[in-house]
Every structure is written in C-alpha cells, then in structure tokens.
Amino acid sequence: MKTLTSIVCLKTVPDPEGPASAFEVQPEEKRVLAKGIPPVINPYDENALELALRLKDRWGGRIVAINASGKPAAAVLKKALAVGVDDLILVEDPAFDDLTSEAAARVLCAAVEKVGEYDLILTGRQSADWDSAQTGLLLAEMLAIPAINLVKGAEILEGRVEAENLRRIGFETVRASLPALLTVSSEAGELRMPSIKAVLEARKKPLTKWTVQDLVLDVSALRTRNIVSLSAPPSTARQCAFIEGGSAEEKGENLALRLRQDGLI
C-alpha cells in the first residue's frame, strides 16, 4: 500500500470545562463572550487526531492538520505538532470569524484542495461551541468523496477504509473507497499526552500560514451566523433557609408555615 496521507481538521473553541459563570450573554450584540477561559482544540477534533495518529502508528504515512480561523491560534494548535502531526496549516483571515457550518466547510474544502493528494480526512463529529455536527459531512459532499459518520475506530485495507460506525445500540462496520472522510466521536479515545521534550520541540517547528489570497475562494459568498435573537438563560440562583424550632414537631410546623408563605403548598 502507498504511503497514507491523512488530513485532520482542527477547530479552536473556548474550553468546555470552563465554568458557566465565565460566559457573558450580550443580547443586543447577539453574542456570547467567554471571559478568562483559554481556547483549546475542540475535544472531538482531538479524538479525530488521536485516530489519525493510531493509523499512522500502524501503517505509517503523514498527517497534515488544518485550522481555519478568524483569529491567530498558533499557540494552541502547536499541541498537534507535539503529538505527532507532520505539517500544521493555519488558514487565518478576519473573514473566517463566526462562519456558518456551510461556509466553514467551503474554506476547509479550498484548503484541502490546495494541499493536493490525500487518502483520509478526519474531523470531529461536532464542535463543542455550536454543536451543529454538519461541517464534516458538508466538506465530504463538496469534495465528492464518501463519508462515514460517528466513527469510533478504523483500519486501512487495500484502497479502502473500514470503520466502526456508532449506532443507537452498538455499532456497524462500514467500508468506503479512498479517499474518504470520517467524522470521529469521543468513543475513539482521548488524545495522547505529549512529552515535555515534544512540547518544547513543537515550539520551534515551522508551520504554514495561508490567507484568503492563497485559496481559490470567493469570500463574498461566505455566510456568517445570523442570530435572530439571543437571551441569557433563566437564573439558577438558589437561596437556603434554615428552619428553627425547639423540637422536631415545632420545626416541622415552622417548615409548613414557611412553605405556605412562599406559595409552595
């Protein structure tokens, strides 16, 4: 079998582990700001990267990681180089900020076509910010290649990929001819931890930066998210009251009176 070339699409998102209190909803501007939460690689994209690394461990080859973003993200994405990615391509332009799933797929499609030959494209099943779960499948449609959704594992056969596709109960084995696209779920496993040495070496590794001018892409056709209205979620604040009383009976009576006072009974 010829050398396997895999492309992994990575997106940066506010850390999903951050507290809800760090997210500020701005109804008038129709946006949500994450304050004090560092960006991270989308966890599902890390699952996709881990699967790509396992395929490389077994069959060799080369991994290219692509990120399309409206803001600089090199510091976060160099983690991909630390775990074993061979080439990291950052497609940066303010026009790529807050794109719809379809527009993001168009940008990634242009980047993939510029990369050239490939065997596999791997994306996360969805992103942790919008949870649309559309970009990967739209990308496959634009590239006119087969796609297997919700993958938890895969193997390479002669000219084909055999993947385990998650179902509501269990999974099924699906085969597709190469090149193909896989959207990878968390069941594929967490991304391996890089060594300190690998992290330090990744900081020195070169990466590739492209802009709109480097891609065959009509920026005017890219649509951003059109939010009709946005409001903060209902308050979850709670108050605790201690019911006093000299005996259990008195406490029970005072509790009933307080519940009636608050209109709960």
Short mmCIF file of C-alpha atoms in Angstrom, two decimals:
data_model
loop_
_atom_site.label_atom_id
_atom_site.label_comp_id
_atom_site.label_asym_id
_atom_site.label_seq_id
_atom_site.Cartn_x
_atom_site.Cartn_y
_atom_site.Cartn_z
CA MET A 1 0.00 0.00 0.00
CA LYS A 2 1.22 3.50 -0.81
CA THR A 3 2.06 5.93 1.96
CA LEU A 4 -1.07 7.01 3.84
CA THR A 5 -1.74 10.75 3.87
CA SER A 6 -4.30 11.93 6.42
CA ILE A 7 -5.73 15.44 6.83
CA VAL A 8 -7.19 16.33 10.21
CA CYS A 9 -9.39 19.44 10.52
CA LEU A 10 -8.94 21.20 13.86
CA LYS A 11 -11.04 23.98 15.38
CA THR A 12 -10.29 26.06 18.46
CA VAL A 13 -13.10 26.67 20.94
CA PRO A 14 -13.43 28.16 24.45
CA ASP A 15 -12.55 25.45 26.95
CA PRO A 16 -15.80 23.45 27.53
CA GLU A 17 -14.61 22.71 31.06
CA GLY A 18 -14.81 26.41 31.94
CA PRO A 19 -17.49 27.47 34.46
CA ALA A 20 -20.83 28.73 33.15
CA SER A 21 -20.31 31.95 35.10
CA ALA A 22 -17.42 32.85 32.78
CA PHE A 23 -19.74 33.16 29.76
CA GLU A 24 -21.41 36.53 29.32
CA VAL A 25 -24.50 36.77 27.11
CA GLN A 26 -24.84 40.10 25.28
CA PRO A 27 -28.40 40.19 23.87
CA GLU A 28 -28.01 43.47 21.99
CA GLU A 29 -24.79 42.44 20.24
CA LYS A 30 -26.20 38.89 19.84
CA ARG A 31 -23.05 37.22 21.00
CA VAL A 32 -21.62 35.25 23.91
CA LEU A 33 -18.24 36.20 25.34
CA ALA A 34 -16.03 33.78 27.22
CA LYS A 35 -14.12 35.71 29.86
CA GLY A 36 -10.99 34.22 31.35
CA ILE A 37 -11.41 30.92 29.51
CA PRO A 38 -8.45 29.91 27.31
CA PRO A 39 -9.06 28.48 23.83
CA VAL A 40 -8.41 24.78 23.31
CA ILE A 41 -8.59 22.36 20.43
CA ASN A 42 -12.17 21.15 20.04
CA PRO A 43 -12.33 17.88 22.06
CA TYR A 44 -13.99 15.93 19.23
CA ASP A 45 -11.25 17.11 16.87
CA GLU A 46 -8.72 15.78 19.37
CA ASN A 47 -10.49 12.40 19.09
CA ALA A 48 -10.10 12.62 15.31
CA LEU A 49 -6.42 13.48 15.68
CA GLU A 50 -5.86 10.52 18.02
CA LEU A 51 -7.42 8.16 15.47
CA ALA A 52 -5.19 9.61 12.74
CA LEU A 53 -2.15 9.07 14.94
CA ARG A 54 -3.12 5.44 15.58
CA LEU A 55 -3.46 4.84 11.85
CA LYS A 56 -0.05 6.42 11.34
CA ASP A 57 1.44 4.26 14.12
CA ARG A 58 0.22 1.12 12.34
CA TRP A 59 0.51 1.98 8.65
CA GLY A 60 2.97 4.85 8.64
CA GLY A 61 2.44 7.88 6.45
CA ARG A 62 1.95 11.58 7.00
CA ILE A 63 -0.57 13.72 8.89
CA VAL A 64 -1.49 17.25 7.88
CA ALA A 65 -3.56 19.34 10.31
CA ILE A 66 -5.63 22.28 9.02
CA ASN A 67 -7.24 25.05 11.05
CA ALA A 68 -9.36 27.84 9.58
CA SER A 69 -9.95 30.74 11.95
CA GLY A 70 -10.56 34.46 12.09
CA LYS A 71 -8.10 34.85 14.97
CA PRO A 72 -4.49 33.70 15.49
CA ALA A 73 -4.40 30.25 17.10
CA ALA A 74 -0.83 29.02 16.60
CA ALA A 75 -0.03 28.75 20.32
CA VAL A 76 -2.93 26.37 20.94
CA LEU A 77 -2.58 24.33 17.77
CA LYS A 78 1.12 23.58 18.19
CA LYS A 79 -0.08 20.84 20.52
CA ALA A 80 -0.86 18.93 17.32
CA LEU A 81 2.80 19.11 16.29
CA ALA A 82 3.82 17.88 19.76
CA VAL A 83 1.77 14.68 19.49
CA GLY A 84 2.98 13.75 16.01
CA VAL A 85 1.43 15.86 13.25
CA ASP A 86 3.89 16.35 10.39
CA ASP A 87 2.53 19.61 8.93
CA LEU A 88 0.31 22.26 10.53
CA ILE A 89 -1.51 24.67 8.22
CA LEU A 90 -3.23 27.74 9.65
CA VAL A 91 -5.71 29.47 7.37
CA GLU A 92 -6.18 32.81 9.09
CA ASP A 93 -8.30 35.74 7.99
CA PRO A 94 -10.80 38.02 9.78
CA ALA A 95 -13.36 36.96 7.16
CA PHE A 96 -13.37 33.47 8.71
CA ASP A 97 -14.73 34.65 12.06
CA ASP A 98 -18.08 33.14 13.14
CA LEU A 99 -18.82 31.29 9.89
CA THR A 100 -21.82 29.03 9.36
CA SER A 101 -21.14 25.30 9.03
CA GLU A 102 -21.55 25.53 5.25
CA ALA A 103 -19.14 28.47 4.97
CA ALA A 104 -16.57 26.76 7.21
CA ALA A 105 -16.79 23.66 5.01
CA ARG A 106 -16.12 25.81 1.92
CA VAL A 107 -12.98 27.28 3.48
CA LEU A 108 -11.75 23.83 4.51
CA CYS A 109 -12.58 22.47 1.05
CA ALA A 110 -10.41 25.15 -0.58
CA ALA A 111 -7.58 24.39 1.85
CA VAL A 112 -7.80 20.63 1.26
CA GLU A 113 -7.72 21.12 -2.49
CA LYS A 114 -4.62 23.29 -2.12
CA VAL A 115 -2.93 20.56 -0.06
CA GLY A 116 -3.38 18.21 -3.00
CA GLU A 117 -3.41 14.40 -2.77
CA TYR A 118 -4.73 12.73 0.37
CA ASP A 119 -6.27 9.43 1.44
CA LEU A 120 -8.27 10.29 4.54
CA ILE A 121 -9.84 13.39 6.03
CA LEU A 122 -10.77 13.22 9.70
CA THR A 123 -12.93 15.72 11.57
CA GLY A 124 -14.63 15.71 14.95
CA ARG A 125 -18.29 14.67 14.94
CA GLN A 126 -19.21 18.21 16.05
CA SER A 127 -17.71 21.27 17.73
CA ALA A 128 -18.09 21.99 21.41
CA ASP A 129 -19.30 25.56 20.85
CA TRP A 130 -22.18 25.33 18.32
CA ASP A 131 -22.70 21.52 18.24
CA SER A 132 -24.03 21.70 14.67
CA ALA A 133 -22.41 18.41 13.56
CA GLN A 134 -22.60 19.48 9.90
CA THR A 135 -19.21 20.76 8.74
CA GLY A 136 -17.52 17.40 8.22
CA LEU A 137 -20.32 15.89 6.16
CA LEU A 138 -20.71 19.09 4.12
CA LEU A 139 -16.97 19.00 3.40
CA ALA A 140 -17.24 15.44 2.09
CA GLU A 141 -20.12 16.46 -0.18
CA MET A 142 -18.14 19.41 -1.58
CA LEU A 143 -15.12 17.18 -2.25
CA ALA A 144 -17.38 14.47 -3.75
CA ILE A 145 -15.89 11.72 -1.56
CA PRO A 146 -17.64 9.12 0.63
CA ALA A 147 -18.15 9.91 4.31
CA ILE A 148 -18.64 7.71 7.36
CA ASN A 149 -20.24 9.46 10.32
CA LEU A 150 -19.77 8.87 14.07
CA VAL A 151 -16.66 6.69 13.82
CA LYS A 152 -15.08 5.06 16.86
CA GLY A 153 -12.32 3.12 15.12
CA ALA A 154 -10.90 2.45 11.66
CA GLU A 155 -8.47 0.28 9.71
CA ILE A 156 -6.91 0.71 6.29
CA LEU A 157 -7.39 -2.01 3.69
CA GLU A 158 -6.07 -2.06 0.13
CA GLY A 159 -7.58 1.11 -1.32
CA ARG A 160 -10.35 1.20 1.29
CA VAL A 161 -11.07 2.24 4.85
CA GLU A 162 -13.05 0.01 7.21
CA ALA A 163 -14.64 1.98 10.06
CA GLU A 164 -16.79 1.20 13.07
CA ASN A 165 -19.85 3.43 12.78
CA LEU A 166 -21.73 4.08 16.03
CA ARG A 167 -25.42 3.19 16.11
CA ARG A 168 -28.05 3.75 18.78
CA ILE A 169 -27.28 0.26 20.07
CA GLY A 170 -23.77 -1.00 19.31
CA PHE A 171 -22.01 -0.24 16.04
CA GLU A 172 -21.76 -1.44 12.45
CA THR A 173 -18.73 -1.98 10.23
CA VAL A 174 -18.72 0.19 7.11
CA ARG A 175 -16.26 0.16 4.21
CA ALA A 176 -15.58 3.01 1.82
CA SER A 177 -13.14 3.53 -1.02
CA LEU A 178 -10.30 6.00 -0.55
CA PRO A 179 -10.16 8.96 -0.44
CA ALA A 180 -12.85 9.21 2.24
CA LEU A 181 -13.87 11.36 5.18
CA LEU A 182 -14.52 10.20 8.74
CA THR A 183 -16.26 12.20 11.44
CA VAL A 184 -14.91 10.86 14.71
CA SER A 185 -16.72 10.52 18.02
CA SER A 186 -15.37 10.57 21.58
CA GLU A 187 -15.52 6.76 21.68
CA ALA A 188 -12.34 6.78 19.58
CA GLY A 189 -10.43 7.78 22.70
CA GLU A 190 -8.71 10.81 24.17
CA LEU A 191 -5.71 12.43 22.52
CA ARG A 192 -2.41 11.11 23.82
CA MET A 193 -0.31 13.32 26.09
CA PRO A 194 2.87 14.72 24.53
CA SER A 195 6.15 14.54 26.38
CA ILE A 196 7.76 17.72 27.69
CA LYS A 197 10.54 17.26 25.15
CA ALA A 198 8.00 17.02 22.31
CA VAL A 199 6.22 20.18 23.52
CA LEU A 200 9.48 22.13 23.57
CA GLU A 201 10.44 20.86 20.11
CA ALA A 202 6.98 21.72 18.74
CA ARG A 203 7.51 25.38 19.69
CA LYS A 204 10.46 25.50 17.30
CA LYS A 205 8.81 23.68 14.41
CA PRO A 206 7.75 25.77 11.42
CA LEU A 207 4.12 25.97 10.38
CA THR A 208 2.35 27.16 7.26
CA LYS A 209 0.05 30.19 7.20
CA TRP A 210 -2.42 30.85 4.38
CA THR A 211 -4.84 33.73 3.85
CA VAL A 212 -7.82 34.19 1.56
CA GLN A 213 -5.44 35.22 -1.23
CA ASP A 214 -3.75 31.82 -1.04
CA LEU A 215 -7.02 29.97 -1.64
CA VAL A 216 -9.32 29.82 -4.64
CA LEU A 217 -12.22 31.19 -2.62
CA ASP A 218 -14.96 33.79 -3.02
CA VAL A 219 -15.06 35.49 0.38
CA SER A 220 -18.25 37.39 -0.50
CA ALA A 221 -20.09 34.06 -0.69
CA LEU A 222 -19.14 33.07 2.85
CA ARG A 223 -22.02 33.49 5.27
CA THR A 224 -21.69 34.27 8.94
CA ARG A 225 -24.17 33.13 11.57
CA ASN A 226 -27.38 35.14 11.54
CA ILE A 227 -28.70 35.08 15.10
CA VAL A 228 -32.27 36.41 15.21
CA SER A 229 -32.38 36.85 18.98
CA LEU A 230 -30.29 35.93 21.98
CA SER A 231 -31.13 35.99 25.66
CA ALA A 232 -29.50 34.81 28.83
CA PRO A 233 -30.72 31.51 30.33
CA PRO A 234 -33.03 31.65 33.36
CA SER A 235 -31.25 32.36 36.61
CA THR A 236 -30.27 29.28 38.58
CA ALA A 237 -29.57 31.21 41.78
CA ARG A 238 -30.80 29.49 44.93
CA GLN A 239 -31.39 30.62 48.50
CA CYS A 240 -31.05 28.41 51.54
CA ALA A 241 -33.22 28.93 54.64
CA PHE A 242 -32.71 27.24 58.00
CA ILE A 243 -35.91 26.40 59.84
CA GLU A 244 -35.61 26.97 63.55
CA GLY A 245 -37.54 25.25 66.32
CA GLY A 246 -37.18 23.85 69.79
CA SER A 247 -38.32 20.36 68.79
CA ALA A 248 -38.82 18.26 65.70
CA GLU A 249 -42.57 18.94 65.82
CA GLU A 250 -42.03 22.71 66.04
CA LYS A 251 -39.53 22.62 63.18
CA GLY A 252 -42.00 20.67 61.06
CA GLU A 253 -44.76 23.17 61.82
CA ASN A 254 -42.47 26.13 61.02
CA LEU A 255 -41.43 24.44 57.78
CA ALA A 256 -45.05 24.01 56.73
CA LEU A 257 -45.79 27.66 57.55
CA ARG A 258 -42.77 28.78 55.50
CA LEU A 259 -43.75 26.65 52.52
CA ARG A 260 -47.28 28.10 52.65
CA GLN A 261 -45.85 31.62 52.97
CA ASP A 262 -43.72 31.06 49.85
CA GLY A 263 -46.72 29.68 47.96
CA LEU A 264 -45.26 26.21 47.61
CA ILE A 265 -48.16 24.39 49.28
#
